[in-house]
mmCIF file of C-alpha atoms in Angstrom:
data_model
loop_
_atom_site.group_PDB
_atom_site.id
_atom_site.type_symbol
_atom_site.label_atom_id
_atom_site.label_comp_id
_atom_site.label_asym_id
_atom_site.label_seq_id
_atom_site.Cartn_x
_atom_site.Cartn_y
_atom_site.Cartn_z
ATOM 1 C CA MET A 648 28.312 -5.629 7.478
ATOM 2 C CA THR A 649 28.243 -2.925 4.787
ATOM 3 C CA SER A 650 26.934 -0.187 7.189
ATOM 4 C CA LYS A 651 25.262 1.798 4.354
ATOM 5 C CA ALA A 652 22.674 0.888 1.725
ATOM 6 C CA THR A 653 19.998 2.502 -0.419
ATOM 7 C CA ALA A 654 16.687 0.884 -1.299
ATOM 8 C CA ARG A 655 13.694 1.766 -3.447
ATOM 9 C CA ALA A 656 10.122 0.561 -2.956
ATOM 10 C CA HIS A 657 6.777 1.258 -4.605
ATOM 11 C CA PRO A 658 3.586 2.272 -2.784
ATOM 12 C CA ILE A 659 0.517 0.068 -2.790
ATOM 13 C CA GLN A 660 -3.088 0.178 -3.859
ATOM 14 C CA GLY A 661 -5.162 -1.882 -1.466
ATOM 15 C CA LEU A 662 -7.380 -4.399 -3.244
ATOM 16 C CA VAL A 663 -8.734 -6.096 -0.133
ATOM 17 C CA LYS A 664 -7.742 -3.743 2.632
ATOM 18 C CA TYR A 665 -7.047 -4.347 6.293
ATOM 19 C CA HIS A 666 -8.694 -2.104 8.865
ATOM 20 C CA GLY A 667 -7.841 -1.986 12.535
ATOM 21 C CA LEU A 668 -4.958 -3.539 14.471
ATOM 22 C CA ARG A 669 -4.917 -6.248 17.147
ATOM 23 C CA ASP A 670 -1.579 -4.918 18.380
ATOM 24 C CA GLU A 671 -0.615 -1.315 17.652
ATOM 25 C CA ALA A 672 3.054 -1.767 18.597
ATOM 26 C CA ASP A 673 3.817 -4.682 16.243
ATOM 27 C CA ARG A 674 0.947 -3.745 13.902
ATOM 28 C CA HIS A 675 -0.744 -7.117 13.664
ATOM 29 C CA PRO A 676 -3.922 -6.636 11.595
ATOM 30 C CA TYR A 677 -7.199 -8.426 12.328
ATOM 31 C CA HIS A 678 -7.295 -10.156 8.946
ATOM 32 C CA ASP A 679 -5.302 -10.750 5.752
ATOM 33 C CA SER A 680 -4.985 -8.015 3.136
ATOM 34 C CA ILE A 681 -4.088 -7.976 -0.564
ATOM 35 C CA SER A 682 -2.596 -5.133 -2.599
ATOM 36 C CA VAL A 683 -0.802 -4.275 -5.811
ATOM 37 C CA CYS A 684 2.317 -2.112 -5.937
ATOM 38 C CA THR A 685 2.179 0.945 -8.204
ATOM 39 C CA ALA A 686 5.043 2.208 -10.384
ATOM 40 C CA PRO A 687 6.860 4.369 -11.293
ATOM 41 C CA SER A 688 5.830 6.070 -8.024
ATOM 42 C CA ASN A 689 8.447 5.187 -5.413
ATOM 43 C CA THR A 690 10.300 6.020 -2.228
ATOM 44 C CA THR A 691 14.101 5.975 -2.157
ATOM 45 C CA THR A 692 15.784 5.640 1.239
ATOM 46 C CA THR A 693 19.423 5.598 2.289
ATOM 47 C CA VAL A 694 20.333 4.101 5.665
ATOM 48 C CA GLU A 695 23.726 4.197 7.357
ATOM 49 C CA TRP A 696 24.504 2.568 10.694
ATOM 50 C CA GLU A 697 26.875 4.886 12.614
ATOM 51 C CA PRO A 698 28.572 3.227 15.606
ATOM 52 C CA ASP A 699 30.298 6.488 16.605
ATOM 53 C CA ALA A 700 27.197 8.708 16.471
ATOM 54 C CA SER A 701 25.249 9.563 19.612
ATOM 55 C CA GLU A 702 21.692 9.653 18.236
ATOM 56 C CA ASP A 703 19.477 8.605 15.332
ATOM 57 C CA THR A 704 18.619 11.161 12.626
ATOM 58 C CA TYR A 705 15.638 10.904 10.274
ATOM 59 C CA VAL A 706 14.955 13.146 7.257
ATOM 60 C CA ILE A 707 12.101 12.781 4.740
ATOM 61 C CA ASP A 708 11.924 15.003 1.655
ATOM 62 C CA GLY A 709 14.464 17.345 3.214
ATOM 63 C CA GLU A 710 12.594 17.805 6.511
ATOM 64 C CA PRO A 711 13.621 16.353 9.909
ATOM 65 C CA VAL A 712 11.122 13.834 11.274
ATOM 66 C CA GLU A 713 9.958 14.168 14.865
ATOM 67 C CA GLY A 714 7.021 13.142 17.031
ATOM 68 C CA ARG A 715 4.842 10.218 15.992
ATOM 69 C CA GLY A 716 6.593 9.926 12.620
ATOM 70 C CA ALA A 717 9.927 9.372 14.372
ATOM 71 C CA GLU A 718 8.357 6.871 16.759
ATOM 72 C CA ARG A 719 7.151 4.760 13.840
ATOM 73 C CA ILE A 720 10.632 4.793 12.306
ATOM 74 C CA ASP A 721 12.034 3.826 15.715
ATOM 75 C CA ASN A 722 9.764 0.761 15.723
ATOM 76 C CA VAL A 723 11.422 -0.483 12.535
ATOM 77 C CA VAL A 724 15.064 0.366 13.235
ATOM 78 C CA ASP A 725 14.927 -0.825 16.852
ATOM 79 C CA ALA A 726 13.666 -4.249 15.748
ATOM 80 C CA ILE A 727 16.417 -4.497 13.132
ATOM 81 C CA ARG A 728 19.056 -3.389 15.654
ATOM 82 C CA GLU A 729 17.911 -6.095 18.056
ATOM 83 C CA HIS A 730 17.946 -8.738 15.314
ATOM 84 C CA ALA A 731 21.428 -7.654 14.162
ATOM 85 C CA GLY A 732 22.769 -7.698 17.714
ATOM 86 C CA PHE A 733 24.219 -4.180 17.873
ATOM 87 C CA ASP A 734 23.201 -0.790 19.288
ATOM 88 C CA HIS A 735 24.585 1.562 16.595
ATOM 89 C CA ALA A 736 22.881 4.862 15.886
ATOM 90 C CA VAL A 737 21.397 5.237 12.420
ATOM 91 C CA ARG A 738 21.095 7.967 9.809
ATOM 92 C CA VAL A 739 18.063 7.779 7.508
ATOM 93 C CA GLU A 740 17.227 10.005 4.549
ATOM 94 C CA SER A 741 14.244 9.379 2.312
ATOM 95 C CA GLU A 742 12.612 10.955 -0.751
ATOM 96 C CA ASN A 743 9.210 10.344 -2.345
ATOM 97 C CA SER A 744 8.549 10.734 -6.058
ATOM 98 C CA PHE A 745 4.822 11.343 -5.468
ATOM 99 C CA PRO A 746 2.571 13.220 -3.000
ATOM 100 C CA SER A 747 2.277 11.822 0.519
ATOM 101 C CA ASN A 748 -0.666 11.702 2.942
ATOM 102 C CA VAL A 749 -3.278 11.898 0.169
ATOM 103 C CA GLY A 750 -4.281 8.231 -0.057
ATOM 104 C CA PHE A 751 -1.590 6.893 -2.413
ATOM 105 C CA GLY A 752 0.234 4.568 0.000
ATOM 106 C CA SER A 753 3.336 6.629 0.787
ATOM 107 C CA SER A 754 3.757 5.070 4.245
ATOM 108 C CA ALA A 755 3.879 1.638 2.588
ATOM 109 C CA SER A 756 6.723 2.492 0.219
ATOM 110 C CA GLY A 757 8.460 4.557 2.887
ATOM 111 C CA PHE A 758 8.683 1.856 5.525
ATOM 112 C CA ALA A 759 9.371 -0.851 2.932
ATOM 113 C CA ALA A 760 12.372 1.069 1.582
ATOM 114 C CA LEU A 761 13.521 1.819 5.145
ATOM 115 C CA ALA A 762 13.367 -1.803 6.268
ATOM 116 C CA TYR A 763 15.017 -3.152 3.124
ATOM 117 C CA ALA A 764 17.870 -0.610 3.223
ATOM 118 C CA ALA A 765 18.398 -1.014 6.971
ATOM 119 C CA CYS A 766 18.581 -4.813 6.722
ATOM 120 C CA GLU A 767 20.983 -4.602 3.779
ATOM 121 C CA ALA A 768 23.168 -2.068 5.604
ATOM 122 C CA ALA A 769 23.230 -4.319 8.667
ATOM 123 C CA GLY A 770 24.441 -7.224 6.545
ATOM 124 C CA LEU A 771 21.393 -9.357 7.299
ATOM 125 C CA GLU A 772 20.722 -12.104 4.775
ATOM 126 C CA LEU A 773 16.937 -12.270 4.820
ATOM 127 C CA THR A 774 14.182 -13.183 2.392
ATOM 128 C CA ARG A 775 11.694 -10.491 1.412
ATOM 129 C CA PRO A 776 8.933 -12.102 3.509
ATOM 130 C CA GLU A 777 11.327 -11.920 6.469
ATOM 131 C CA VAL A 778 12.151 -8.260 5.754
ATOM 132 C CA SER A 779 8.414 -7.599 5.482
ATOM 133 C CA THR A 780 8.014 -8.319 9.206
ATOM 134 C CA PHE A 781 10.262 -5.349 10.026
ATOM 135 C CA ALA A 782 8.518 -3.048 7.540
ATOM 136 C CA ARG A 783 5.166 -4.056 9.080
ATOM 137 C CA ARG A 784 6.196 -2.438 12.363
ATOM 138 C CA GLY A 785 6.039 0.952 10.663
ATOM 139 C CA SER A 786 2.977 0.293 8.502
ATOM 140 C CA SER A 787 1.165 -2.980 7.922
ATOM 141 C CA SER A 788 0.811 -2.070 4.238
ATOM 142 C CA ALA A 789 4.599 -1.702 3.992
ATOM 143 C CA ALA A 790 4.974 -5.459 4.409
ATOM 144 C CA ARG A 791 3.263 -5.921 1.032
ATOM 145 C CA ALA A 792 5.393 -3.189 -0.548
ATOM 146 C CA VAL A 793 8.488 -5.241 0.344
ATOM 147 C CA THR A 794 7.342 -8.322 -1.582
ATOM 148 C CA GLY A 795 5.874 -6.235 -4.420
ATOM 149 C CA ALA A 796 3.417 -6.653 -7.300
ATOM 150 C CA TYR A 797 0.334 -8.498 -5.968
ATOM 151 C CA SER A 798 1.018 -9.489 -2.374
ATOM 152 C CA ASP A 799 -0.879 -10.913 0.599
ATOM 153 C CA LEU A 800 -0.120 -9.919 4.198
ATOM 154 C CA HIS A 801 -1.213 -12.786 6.411
ATOM 155 C CA THR A 802 -2.715 -12.104 9.797
ATOM 156 C CA GLY A 803 -1.002 -13.538 12.861
ATOM 157 C CA LEU A 804 0.379 -12.771 16.296
ATOM 158 C CA ASN A 805 4.070 -13.288 15.502
ATOM 159 C CA ASP A 806 6.613 -12.738 12.734
ATOM 160 C CA VAL A 807 6.401 -16.295 11.427
ATOM 161 C CA ASP A 808 2.700 -15.980 10.666
ATOM 162 C CA CYS A 809 2.265 -12.228 10.105
ATOM 163 C CA ARG A 810 4.344 -11.599 6.994
ATOM 164 C CA SER A 811 3.771 -10.812 3.327
ATOM 165 C CA GLU A 812 4.024 -13.214 0.402
ATOM 166 C CA ARG A 813 3.825 -12.580 -3.309
ATOM 167 C CA ILE A 814 0.748 -13.920 -5.121
ATOM 168 C CA GLU A 815 1.558 -15.620 -8.407
ATOM 169 C CA THR A 816 -0.915 -14.401 -11.004
ATOM 170 C CA GLY A 817 -2.245 -16.167 -14.093
ATOM 171 C CA VAL A 818 -3.079 -14.935 -17.580
ATOM 172 C CA GLY A 819 -6.783 -14.653 -18.283
ATOM 173 C CA GLU A 820 -8.883 -13.301 -21.131
ATOM 174 C CA LEU A 821 -10.542 -9.919 -21.666
ATOM 175 C CA ASP A 822 -12.372 -8.875 -24.848
ATOM 176 C CA GLY A 823 -11.099 -12.029 -26.530
ATOM 177 C CA GLU A 824 -7.457 -11.142 -25.846
ATOM 178 C CA PRO A 825 -5.023 -12.360 -23.171
ATOM 179 C CA PHE A 826 -4.976 -10.299 -19.975
ATOM 180 C CA ASP A 827 -1.917 -10.460 -17.717
ATOM 181 C CA PRO A 828 -2.558 -8.704 -14.371
ATOM 182 C CA GLU A 829 1.133 -7.853 -14.011
ATOM 183 C CA SER A 830 1.857 -6.371 -17.446
ATOM 184 C CA ASP A 831 -1.528 -5.238 -18.795
ATOM 185 C CA LEU A 832 -3.005 -3.364 -15.815
ATOM 186 C CA ARG A 833 -3.018 0.424 -15.996
ATOM 187 C CA ILE A 834 -3.966 2.592 -13.023
ATOM 188 C CA VAL A 835 -5.198 6.120 -13.646
ATOM 189 C CA THR A 836 -4.671 8.039 -10.418
ATOM 190 C CA ALA A 837 -7.041 10.876 -9.571
ATOM 191 C CA LEU A 838 -5.315 13.170 -7.080
ATOM 192 C CA VAL A 839 -7.699 14.770 -4.588
ATOM 193 C CA PRO A 840 -5.474 16.660 -2.120
ATOM 194 C CA SER A 841 -7.015 16.170 1.294
ATOM 195 C CA TYR A 842 -4.820 15.294 4.273
ATOM 196 C CA LYS A 843 -5.832 12.088 5.996
ATOM 197 C CA GLU A 844 -4.833 10.427 9.272
ATOM 198 C CA THR A 845 -4.879 6.676 8.768
ATOM 199 C CA GLU A 846 -3.659 5.775 12.254
ATOM 200 C CA ALA A 847 -6.676 7.409 13.887
ATOM 201 C CA ALA A 848 -9.016 5.394 11.669
ATOM 202 C CA HIS A 849 -7.278 2.125 12.538
ATOM 203 C CA ARG A 850 -7.335 2.948 16.240
ATOM 204 C CA GLU A 851 -11.117 3.287 16.387
ATOM 205 C CA ALA A 852 -11.977 0.617 13.789
ATOM 206 C CA ALA A 853 -13.292 -1.944 16.249
ATOM 207 C CA ASP A 854 -15.693 0.616 17.748
ATOM 208 C CA SER A 855 -17.776 0.752 14.563
ATOM 209 C CA HIS A 856 -20.968 -1.315 14.637
ATOM 210 C CA MET A 857 -20.024 -2.331 11.073
ATOM 211 C CA PHE A 858 -16.656 -3.788 12.082
ATOM 212 C CA ASP A 859 -17.751 -7.328 12.918
ATOM 213 C CA ALA A 860 -19.776 -7.484 9.706
ATOM 214 C CA ARG A 861 -16.722 -6.379 7.719
ATOM 215 C CA ARG A 862 -14.502 -9.001 9.377
ATOM 216 C CA ALA A 863 -16.994 -11.713 8.421
ATOM 217 C CA HIS A 864 -17.494 -10.449 4.871
ATOM 218 C CA VAL A 865 -13.816 -9.794 4.135
ATOM 219 C CA GLN A 866 -12.994 -13.510 4.166
ATOM 220 C CA ASP A 867 -15.121 -13.967 1.042
ATOM 221 C CA GLN A 868 -13.451 -10.920 -0.526
ATOM 222 C CA LEU A 869 -10.006 -12.384 0.136
ATOM 223 C CA ALA A 870 -10.924 -15.773 -1.331
ATOM 224 C CA GLU A 871 -12.437 -14.120 -4.406
ATOM 225 C CA ALA A 872 -9.418 -11.861 -4.963
ATOM 226 C CA ARG A 873 -6.868 -14.682 -4.624
ATOM 227 C CA ASP A 874 -8.743 -16.917 -7.040
ATOM 228 C CA ALA A 875 -9.344 -14.090 -9.526
ATOM 229 C CA LEU A 876 -5.645 -13.161 -9.514
ATOM 230 C CA ARG A 877 -4.607 -16.739 -10.170
ATOM 231 C CA GLU A 878 -7.101 -16.863 -13.042
ATOM 232 C CA GLY A 879 -6.079 -13.445 -14.409
ATOM 233 C CA ALA A 880 -9.755 -12.416 -14.325
ATOM 234 C CA PHE A 881 -9.767 -8.612 -14.717
ATOM 235 C CA HIS A 882 -13.421 -8.007 -13.890
ATOM 236 C CA ARG A 883 -13.417 -10.230 -10.798
ATOM 237 C CA ILE A 884 -10.184 -8.732 -9.430
ATOM 238 C CA PHE A 885 -11.169 -5.113 -9.709
ATOM 239 C CA GLU A 886 -14.883 -5.431 -9.018
ATOM 240 C CA THR A 887 -13.781 -6.997 -5.725
ATOM 241 C CA ALA A 888 -11.462 -4.036 -5.082
ATOM 242 C CA GLU A 889 -14.270 -1.568 -5.820
ATOM 243 C CA HIS A 890 -16.706 -3.323 -3.492
ATOM 244 C CA ASP A 891 -14.076 -3.576 -0.764
ATOM 245 C CA SER A 892 -13.431 0.172 -0.985
ATOM 246 C CA LEU A 893 -17.089 0.820 -0.216
ATOM 247 C CA SER A 894 -17.054 -1.685 2.645
ATOM 248 C CA LEU A 895 -13.977 -0.026 4.169
ATOM 249 C CA ALA A 896 -15.539 3.419 3.919
ATOM 250 C CA ALA A 897 -18.730 2.207 5.582
ATOM 251 C CA THR A 898 -16.685 1.026 8.544
ATOM 252 C CA THR A 899 -14.637 4.209 8.897
ATOM 253 C CA MET A 900 -17.700 6.441 8.545
ATOM 254 C CA THR A 901 -19.535 4.606 11.322
ATOM 255 C CA GLY A 902 -16.712 4.818 13.859
ATOM 256 C CA PRO A 903 -16.907 7.184 16.852
ATOM 257 C CA ALA A 904 -15.422 10.096 14.879
ATOM 258 C CA GLY A 905 -17.727 9.576 11.905
ATOM 259 C CA TRP A 906 -14.685 10.026 9.690
ATOM 260 C CA VAL A 907 -15.636 10.882 6.078
ATOM 261 C CA TYR A 908 -12.540 11.301 3.921
ATOM 262 C CA TRP A 909 -14.114 11.393 0.452
ATOM 263 C CA GLN A 910 -14.466 14.802 -1.208
ATOM 264 C CA PRO A 911 -16.864 15.958 -3.957
ATOM 265 C CA GLU A 912 -14.192 15.238 -6.562
ATOM 266 C CA THR A 913 -13.909 11.682 -5.223
ATOM 267 C CA ILE A 914 -17.603 11.047 -5.857
ATOM 268 C CA ALA A 915 -17.354 12.690 -9.288
ATOM 269 C CA VAL A 916 -14.611 10.210 -10.241
ATOM 270 C CA PHE A 917 -16.770 7.304 -9.017
ATOM 271 C CA ASN A 918 -19.619 8.528 -11.211
ATOM 272 C CA ALA A 919 -17.370 8.939 -14.249
ATOM 273 C CA VAL A 920 -16.055 5.392 -13.819
ATOM 274 C CA ARG A 921 -19.542 3.933 -13.563
ATOM 275 C CA GLU A 922 -20.641 5.915 -16.618
ATOM 276 C CA LEU A 923 -17.731 4.535 -18.667
ATOM 277 C CA ARG A 924 -18.489 1.016 -17.527
ATOM 278 C CA THR A 925 -22.255 0.955 -17.905
ATOM 279 C CA GLU A 926 -22.785 3.255 -20.888
ATOM 280 C CA SER A 927 -19.651 2.588 -22.944
ATOM 281 C CA ASP A 928 -18.753 -0.966 -21.852
ATOM 282 C CA VAL A 929 -15.237 0.103 -20.817
ATOM 283 C CA PRO A 930 -13.463 -2.303 -18.432
ATOM 284 C CA VAL A 931 -12.821 0.084 -15.551
ATOM 285 C CA TYR A 932 -13.300 0.109 -11.756
ATOM 286 C CA PHE A 933 -12.498 2.566 -8.967
ATOM 287 C CA SER A 934 -10.716 1.894 -5.715
ATOM 288 C CA THR A 935 -9.762 3.991 -2.695
ATOM 289 C CA ASP A 936 -7.712 3.413 0.403
ATOM 290 C CA THR A 937 -8.112 5.660 3.451
ATOM 291 C CA GLY A 938 -8.003 8.959 1.564
ATOM 292 C CA ALA A 939 -9.864 11.133 -0.926
ATOM 293 C CA SER A 940 -7.719 10.263 -3.954
ATOM 294 C CA VAL A 941 -8.880 7.507 -6.298
ATOM 295 C CA TYR A 942 -7.257 4.655 -8.191
ATOM 296 C CA VAL A 943 -9.013 3.924 -11.477
ATOM 297 C CA ASN A 944 -8.148 0.429 -12.705
ATOM 298 C CA THR A 945 -8.287 -0.339 -16.424
ATOM 299 C CA THR A 946 -6.108 -1.873 -19.160
ATOM 300 C CA ALA A 947 -3.464 -0.651 -21.577
ATOM 301 C CA ASP A 948 -5.985 -0.719 -24.444
ATOM 302 C CA TYR A 949 -8.422 1.624 -22.692
ATOM 303 C CA VAL A 950 -6.156 3.784 -20.541
ATOM 304 C CA ASP A 951 -6.050 6.872 -22.796
ATOM 305 C CA ARG A 952 -9.840 7.020 -22.987
ATOM 306 C CA VAL A 953 -10.202 6.508 -19.248
ATOM 307 C CA GLU A 954 -7.592 9.113 -18.321
ATOM 308 C CA SER A 955 -9.228 11.663 -20.616
ATOM 309 C CA ARG A 956 -12.618 11.138 -18.962
ATOM 310 C CA ILE A 957 -11.223 11.284 -15.425
ATOM 311 C CA ALA A 958 -9.325 14.511 -16.219
ATOM 312 C CA GLU A 959 -12.655 16.084 -17.199
ATOM 313 C CA VAL A 960 -13.640 15.895 -13.536
ATOM 314 C CA GLY A 961 -11.016 18.556 -12.852
ATOM 315 C CA VAL A 962 -8.409 16.475 -11.002
ATOM 316 C CA ASP A 963 -4.747 15.854 -11.710
ATOM 317 C CA THR A 964 -4.112 12.433 -13.224
ATOM 318 C CA ASN A 965 -1.185 10.097 -13.773
ATOM 319 C CA VAL A 966 -0.934 6.641 -15.276
ATOM 320 C CA TRP A 967 0.801 3.998 -13.197
ATOM 321 C CA GLU A 968 1.606 0.327 -13.758
ATOM 322 C CA VAL A 969 2.349 -2.654 -11.534
ATOM 323 C CA GLY A 970 5.511 -2.201 -9.485
ATOM 324 C CA GLY A 971 7.948 -4.843 -8.325
ATOM 325 C CA PRO A 972 9.421 -5.611 -4.902
ATOM 326 C CA ALA A 973 11.707 -3.481 -2.757
ATOM 327 C CA ARG A 974 15.296 -3.579 -4.008
ATOM 328 C CA THR A 975 18.676 -1.973 -3.521
ATOM 329 C CA VAL A 976 19.794 0.824 -5.849
ATOM 330 C CA ASP A 977 23.086 2.666 -6.347
ATOM 331 C CA ASP A 978 21.929 6.300 -6.177
ATOM 332 C CA ALA A 979 22.460 7.033 -2.475
ATOM 333 C CA LEU A 980 20.916 10.197 -0.993
ATOM 334 C CA PHE A 981 24.064 11.022 1.032
#
């Protein structure tokens, strides 16, 4: 047992998103979900098991974590403690390189880095799919951030079934040139700062009259996305992601709280993307998770033009690429 380790993980953009949980404690989703990790955005987390300490301590971006945030961290570290067969206290410090709670998947990278570092520090020799089952207990999306790139979290009622696996992608063709989903994708992020509460949306998901329709429809979305990724088919992959974003929003907006998280800038980005695609024949699609910020998916050849147009909306932009799996790093936070 090494007792201390540092890990880094990338957040995710949901392509076919999960919504709602069968089991809130172990965070078993109702159906599979597919995402792509985004880099260079990342979370770095250092974990040290402290057998002589009397209590756990959690710090994120320099601030102590309490309340529900601490409970979610407890879910992860308690499961790892049980698996490792000890009852040591733990010290956790974490830093994000990008804004959190704005719809850019910070909980995914956060719990992925936590689980990976905690397992490494405990001396557990586990595969990434196995580590993903611990990360899932903090955030279902974190399971996919452990395995990285394009990953699929399978539904299930136990850790053998409900884990993430990497999807192997193929090279397709776009505009007469090869398109590799892992090296050629560019993601223009449109930051729309608007705090969102994802847990509340998941908790009331099944109360929407649209929920059963989404569960039926999402199976076709999953099949389409998997096949398109294996074919390297840009338009099929990201048209599916765009359509799924609208389906997810329809379900959240028709829940008991009538939760609308899009802002005027969000809609303006949607319109700019559709204008580029329909009037200028640019390969570009939008995608959102549960938040007001937008992912704009395009290719390396078109990214400068797309970013320029999105910036005209009046939002802050960045350009991200496909990120890899969670991994250990040397630059410890303490």
